[in-house]
Amino acid sequence: MSQLARFADKVVIVTGAASGIGRAVLVRLVSEGAIAYGIDVNEAGLKETVELAEKQAAAGGRASFIAASISDEQEVKRFFQQVVEKEGRLDVLVNMAGILRSSQTTETSLAQFMEVINTNLVGTFLCCREALPHLVKTKGNIVNAASTSVYFGHPYMAAYSASKGGIMSMTRSLAWEYIRQGVRVNAIAPGGIATPLAAAQNQRMDGLDQSLFMHMTRPDQLFGQPEQVADVVAMLASADGGFMTGEVVKIDGGVHN
């Protein structure tokens, strides 16, 4: 784990922190001194994340969690208020929460489509909206989660791809809207990363044309690790990324070059 202290005394909110990339990000930032709050609907997973983070904590870093849904406007308002009232500030928002539902487009109901849009895109919007007034005060920053699906065709993922495309566009719009107020807004676009989300998708691939997925994986079938994505998030959210805003950084092991 890093011996850096780039987030000492920084207050951070990480959504989707119960597992996968969100968990790895929270653990990484706490290891660099962050006062980090994990947000997720999975309370048991959040507790595990906090335990892992506390083992790696350094430079005054500490971890807490608030179980909440980012697609619920009132819950989003509540947890932002809780964090700012307790800590007095907010420096970084990392939006990693998201869901994926793979299916033939003609078999995707409107309810299924909207479930993905509401969690991934609307949830990211709500968190950004609530965070921005606080980040203006601290000259803080946001890191959102897009996907390589915003650049390349990912079959059976119409809702997911649409949500991630919206996140990419929103990231760039917010970056320019707040550039004079000193708030940076960037995003990452992970490809094949070994997460519970990816594993769940693989279990739902029966009956789908497997050949359409070949352009999405490396020849050696190697998947990236959540910690490798967390490395990039930590850079973007720290002073090391201080001259970056409106960027969407691809992290896919070279698959989509």
Tab-separated table of C-alpha atoms in Angstrom:
chain	number	residue	atom	x	y	z
A	1	MET	CA	0.000	0.000	0.000
A	2	SER	CA	1.118	3.533	-0.782
A	3	GLN	CA	3.138	5.499	1.766
A	4	LEU	CA	1.914	8.793	0.328
A	5	ALA	CA	-0.192	11.223	2.355
A	6	ARG	CA	-1.873	13.187	-0.418
A	7	PHE	CA	-5.264	13.147	1.335
A	8	ALA	CA	-4.236	14.038	4.879
A	9	ASP	CA	-7.071	16.020	6.499
A	10	LYS	CA	-9.178	15.746	3.325
A	11	VAL	CA	-12.824	14.749	3.704
A	12	VAL	CA	-13.921	12.325	1.008
A	13	ILE	CA	-17.177	10.619	0.041
A	14	VAL	CA	-16.934	7.396	-2.004
A	15	THR	CA	-20.122	5.857	-3.383
A	16	GLY	CA	-20.333	2.175	-4.252
A	17	ALA	CA	-17.865	1.498	-1.461
A	18	ALA	CA	-19.220	-1.893	-0.376
A	19	SER	CA	-17.210	-3.820	-2.970
A	20	GLY	CA	-15.133	-3.717	-6.123
A	21	ILE	CA	-13.595	-0.477	-7.317
A	22	GLY	CA	-15.416	1.664	-4.753
A	23	ARG	CA	-13.997	-0.436	-1.920
A	24	ALA	CA	-10.479	-0.291	-3.352
A	25	VAL	CA	-10.712	3.492	-3.744
A	26	LEU	CA	-11.855	4.071	-0.181
A	27	VAL	CA	-9.121	1.828	1.240
A	28	ARG	CA	-6.491	3.554	-0.908
A	29	LEU	CA	-7.534	7.085	0.072
A	30	VAL	CA	-7.648	6.231	3.778
A	31	SER	CA	-4.152	4.768	3.453
A	32	GLU	CA	-3.118	8.241	2.267
A	33	GLY	CA	-4.741	10.053	5.175
A	34	ALA	CA	-8.304	10.660	3.973
A	35	ILE	CA	-11.271	11.025	6.297
A	36	ALA	CA	-13.466	8.870	4.100
A	37	TYR	CA	-17.164	8.012	4.123
A	38	GLY	CA	-18.350	5.009	2.155
A	39	ILE	CA	-21.870	5.060	0.724
A	40	ASP	CA	-23.756	2.000	-0.499
A	41	VAL	CA	-27.014	0.112	-0.040
A	42	ASN	CA	-25.023	-2.945	1.093
A	43	GLU	CA	-24.393	-2.267	4.788
A	44	ALA	CA	-22.607	-5.577	5.407
A	45	GLY	CA	-20.211	-4.843	2.559
A	46	LEU	CA	-19.609	-1.338	3.884
A	47	LYS	CA	-18.633	-2.709	7.271
A	48	GLU	CA	-16.084	-5.008	5.622
A	49	THR	CA	-14.694	-2.093	3.627
A	50	VAL	CA	-14.284	0.041	6.737
A	51	GLU	CA	-12.495	-2.815	8.513
A	52	LEU	CA	-10.086	-3.189	5.591
A	53	ALA	CA	-9.508	0.565	5.440
A	54	GLU	CA	-8.758	0.814	9.148
A	55	LYS	CA	-6.022	-1.808	8.771
A	56	GLN	CA	-4.366	0.323	6.072
A	57	ALA	CA	-5.069	3.735	7.632
A	58	ALA	CA	-2.139	6.138	7.779
A	59	ALA	CA	-1.438	9.867	8.160
A	60	GLY	CA	-4.541	10.307	10.304
A	61	GLY	CA	-6.843	8.562	7.853
A	62	ARG	CA	-10.086	7.044	9.085
A	63	ALA	CA	-13.155	5.430	7.550
A	64	SER	CA	-16.880	5.522	8.256
A	65	PHE	CA	-19.941	4.461	6.316
A	66	ILE	CA	-23.541	5.508	5.724
A	67	ALA	CA	-25.950	2.999	4.194
A	68	ALA	CA	-27.991	4.848	1.572
A	69	SER	CA	-29.232	4.694	-2.012
A	70	ILE	CA	-27.775	7.239	-4.412
A	71	SER	CA	-30.901	7.034	-6.580
A	72	ASP	CA	-33.037	8.391	-3.720
A	73	GLU	CA	-32.852	12.187	-3.693
A	74	GLN	CA	-33.729	12.566	-0.026
A	75	GLU	CA	-31.196	9.960	1.065
A	76	VAL	CA	-28.498	11.690	-0.961
A	77	LYS	CA	-29.300	15.021	0.669
A	78	ARG	CA	-29.247	13.333	4.062
A	79	PHE	CA	-25.825	11.730	3.835
A	80	PHE	CA	-24.159	14.832	2.409
A	81	GLN	CA	-25.635	16.854	5.245
A	82	GLN	CA	-24.436	14.282	7.794
A	83	VAL	CA	-20.879	14.305	6.510
A	84	VAL	CA	-20.537	18.078	6.227
A	85	GLU	CA	-22.177	18.731	9.590
A	86	LYS	CA	-19.797	16.292	11.291
A	87	GLU	CA	-16.566	17.145	9.457
A	88	GLY	CA	-17.210	20.770	8.521
A	89	ARG	CA	-16.128	20.389	4.905
A	90	LEU	CA	-15.971	18.205	1.813
A	91	ASP	CA	-12.897	17.969	-0.411
A	92	VAL	CA	-13.462	15.056	-2.780
A	93	LEU	CA	-16.415	13.120	-4.182
A	94	VAL	CA	-15.746	9.778	-5.883
A	95	ASN	CA	-18.821	8.383	-7.661
A	96	MET	CA	-18.195	4.662	-8.147
A	97	ALA	CA	-21.697	3.278	-7.458
A	98	GLY	CA	-23.326	1.536	-10.387
A	99	ILE	CA	-25.230	-1.495	-11.607
A	100	LEU	CA	-25.160	-3.538	-14.814
A	101	ARG	CA	-28.027	-5.510	-16.339
A	102	SER	CA	-27.063	-7.453	-19.473
A	103	SER	CA	-29.851	-8.614	-21.787
A	104	GLN	CA	-31.038	-8.605	-25.373
A	105	THR	CA	-32.322	-5.099	-26.023
A	106	THR	CA	-35.684	-6.347	-27.313
A	107	GLU	CA	-36.132	-8.235	-24.046
A	108	THR	CA	-35.257	-5.270	-21.815
A	109	SER	CA	-38.263	-3.733	-20.122
A	110	LEU	CA	-38.557	-0.011	-19.533
A	111	ALA	CA	-38.402	-0.701	-15.789
A	112	GLN	CA	-35.085	-2.538	-16.217
A	113	PHE	CA	-33.692	0.241	-18.418
A	114	MET	CA	-34.718	2.940	-15.962
A	115	GLU	CA	-33.307	1.018	-12.992
A	116	VAL	CA	-29.841	1.277	-14.549
A	117	ILE	CA	-30.301	4.913	-15.609
A	118	ASN	CA	-31.597	5.933	-12.187
A	119	THR	CA	-28.734	4.304	-10.298
A	120	ASN	CA	-25.830	5.086	-12.593
A	121	LEU	CA	-26.696	8.408	-14.213
A	122	VAL	CA	-29.303	10.013	-11.979
A	123	GLY	CA	-27.474	8.875	-8.843
A	124	THR	CA	-24.219	10.378	-10.092
A	125	PHE	CA	-26.013	13.622	-10.939
A	126	LEU	CA	-27.640	13.846	-7.501
A	127	CYS	CA	-24.320	13.303	-5.737
A	128	CYS	CA	-22.537	15.863	-7.918
A	129	ARG	CA	-25.291	18.406	-7.359
A	130	GLU	CA	-25.171	18.054	-3.586
A	131	ALA	CA	-21.366	18.046	-3.477
A	132	LEU	CA	-20.646	21.049	-5.666
A	133	PRO	CA	-21.549	23.879	-3.234
A	134	HIS	CA	-19.170	22.346	-0.674
A	135	LEU	CA	-16.424	21.671	-3.220
A	136	VAL	CA	-16.534	25.286	-4.383
A	137	LYS	CA	-15.605	26.304	-0.836
A	138	THR	CA	-12.649	23.891	-0.631
A	139	LYS	CA	-11.572	24.020	-4.296
A	140	GLY	CA	-12.181	20.300	-4.285
A	141	ASN	CA	-12.843	17.816	-7.047
A	142	ILE	CA	-15.023	14.993	-8.344
A	143	VAL	CA	-14.080	11.685	-9.957
A	144	ASN	CA	-16.924	9.890	-11.750
A	145	ALA	CA	-17.142	6.360	-13.128
A	146	ALA	CA	-17.699	6.115	-16.863
A	147	SER	CA	-16.744	2.981	-18.820
A	148	THR	CA	-15.019	1.878	-22.015
A	149	SER	CA	-18.576	1.357	-23.270
A	150	VAL	CA	-18.693	5.105	-23.933
A	151	TYR	CA	-16.096	4.630	-26.699
A	152	PHE	CA	-16.784	1.152	-28.075
A	153	GLY	CA	-19.827	-1.003	-28.686
A	154	HIS	CA	-20.629	-3.218	-25.705
A	155	PRO	CA	-23.375	-5.646	-26.748
A	156	TYR	CA	-26.397	-6.381	-24.562
A	157	MET	CA	-25.632	-3.321	-22.425
A	158	ALA	CA	-27.797	-0.606	-23.989
A	159	ALA	CA	-28.936	0.803	-20.648
A	160	TYR	CA	-25.504	0.586	-19.039
A	161	SER	CA	-23.763	2.163	-22.029
A	162	ALA	CA	-26.361	4.942	-22.196
A	163	SER	CA	-25.875	5.697	-18.506
A	164	LYS	CA	-22.093	5.779	-18.791
A	165	GLY	CA	-22.222	7.954	-21.909
A	166	GLY	CA	-24.349	10.380	-19.944
A	167	ILE	CA	-21.809	10.368	-17.105
A	168	MET	CA	-18.977	11.141	-19.522
A	169	SER	CA	-20.868	14.079	-21.047
A	170	MET	CA	-21.963	15.357	-17.648
A	171	THR	CA	-18.383	15.168	-16.372
A	172	ARG	CA	-17.138	17.362	-19.190
A	173	SER	CA	-20.004	19.830	-18.814
A	174	LEU	CA	-19.474	20.200	-15.061
A	175	ALA	CA	-15.720	20.590	-15.530
A	176	TRP	CA	-16.231	23.608	-17.773
A	177	GLU	CA	-19.117	25.029	-15.727
A	178	TYR	CA	-16.996	25.083	-12.561
A	179	ILE	CA	-13.546	25.755	-14.007
A	180	ARG	CA	-13.491	29.380	-12.792
A	181	GLN	CA	-14.552	28.287	-9.320
A	182	GLY	CA	-11.575	25.993	-8.925
A	183	VAL	CA	-13.486	22.694	-8.915
A	184	ARG	CA	-12.055	19.906	-11.067
A	185	VAL	CA	-14.306	17.157	-12.464
A	186	ASN	CA	-12.811	14.069	-14.105
A	187	ALA	CA	-13.858	10.501	-14.812
A	188	ILE	CA	-12.358	7.079	-15.301
A	189	ALA	CA	-13.395	4.585	-17.973
A	190	PRO	CA	-12.516	1.088	-16.744
A	191	GLY	CA	-12.567	-1.889	-19.065
A	192	GLY	CA	-12.299	-5.482	-17.872
A	193	ILE	CA	-11.775	-5.263	-14.115
A	194	ALA	CA	-12.162	-8.230	-11.746
A	195	THR	CA	-15.107	-7.038	-9.660
A	196	PRO	CA	-18.334	-8.596	-8.349
A	197	LEU	CA	-20.163	-6.572	-11.028
A	198	ALA	CA	-18.130	-8.201	-13.802
A	199	ALA	CA	-18.521	-11.651	-12.263
A	200	ALA	CA	-22.289	-11.237	-12.067
A	201	GLN	CA	-22.407	-10.282	-15.739
A	202	ASN	CA	-20.464	-13.390	-16.747
A	203	GLN	CA	-23.096	-15.499	-15.018
A	204	ARG	CA	-25.825	-13.860	-17.117
A	205	MET	CA	-24.215	-14.516	-20.503
A	206	ASP	CA	-25.971	-17.833	-21.232
A	207	GLY	CA	-27.863	-17.597	-24.507
A	208	LEU	CA	-25.973	-14.497	-25.675
A	209	ASP	CA	-23.638	-14.421	-28.671
A	210	GLN	CA	-20.268	-14.854	-26.996
A	211	SER	CA	-18.326	-13.859	-30.126
A	212	LEU	CA	-19.575	-10.291	-29.791
A	213	PHE	CA	-17.577	-9.936	-26.571
A	214	MET	CA	-14.211	-10.861	-28.087
A	215	HIS	CA	-13.178	-7.240	-28.741
A	216	MET	CA	-13.687	-6.452	-25.049
A	217	THR	CA	-11.007	-8.751	-23.607
A	218	ARG	CA	-7.228	-9.070	-23.854
A	219	PRO	CA	-5.719	-11.967	-25.826
A	220	ASP	CA	-4.285	-13.300	-22.565
A	221	GLN	CA	-7.704	-12.991	-20.857
A	222	LEU	CA	-6.105	-10.891	-18.139
A	223	PHE	CA	-8.410	-8.698	-16.076
A	224	GLY	CA	-7.337	-5.604	-14.191
A	225	GLN	CA	-7.626	-5.387	-10.416
A	226	PRO	CA	-9.731	-2.827	-8.513
A	227	GLU	CA	-6.580	-1.603	-6.764
A	228	GLN	CA	-5.076	-0.673	-10.133
A	229	VAL	CA	-8.096	1.497	-10.863
A	230	ALA	CA	-7.867	3.007	-7.377
A	231	ASP	CA	-4.300	4.071	-8.200
A	232	VAL	CA	-5.602	6.219	-11.042
A	233	VAL	CA	-8.496	7.621	-9.017
A	234	ALA	CA	-6.094	8.626	-6.247
A	235	MET	CA	-3.941	10.486	-8.745
A	236	LEU	CA	-6.901	12.306	-10.308
A	237	ALA	CA	-8.352	13.270	-6.925
A	238	SER	CA	-5.037	14.488	-5.501
A	239	ALA	CA	-2.837	17.493	-6.213
A	240	ASP	CA	-0.952	15.289	-8.675
A	241	GLY	CA	-3.950	15.653	-10.993
A	242	GLY	CA	-4.224	19.351	-10.293
A	243	PHE	CA	-4.047	20.443	-13.938
A	244	MET	CA	-6.554	17.851	-15.157
A	245	THR	CA	-10.253	18.563	-15.539
A	246	GLY	CA	-12.866	17.319	-17.972
A	247	GLU	CA	-10.777	14.226	-18.691
A	248	VAL	CA	-12.049	10.656	-19.037
A	249	VAL	CA	-9.137	8.300	-18.385
A	250	LYS	CA	-9.359	4.862	-19.999
A	251	ILE	CA	-8.136	1.961	-17.808
A	252	ASP	CA	-8.475	-1.218	-19.851
A	253	GLY	CA	-5.034	-2.801	-20.207
A	254	GLY	CA	-4.774	-1.677	-23.822
A	255	VAL	CA	-7.826	-3.586	-25.079
A	256	HIS	CA	-9.402	-0.606	-26.849
A	257	ASN	CA	-6.317	0.990	-28.362
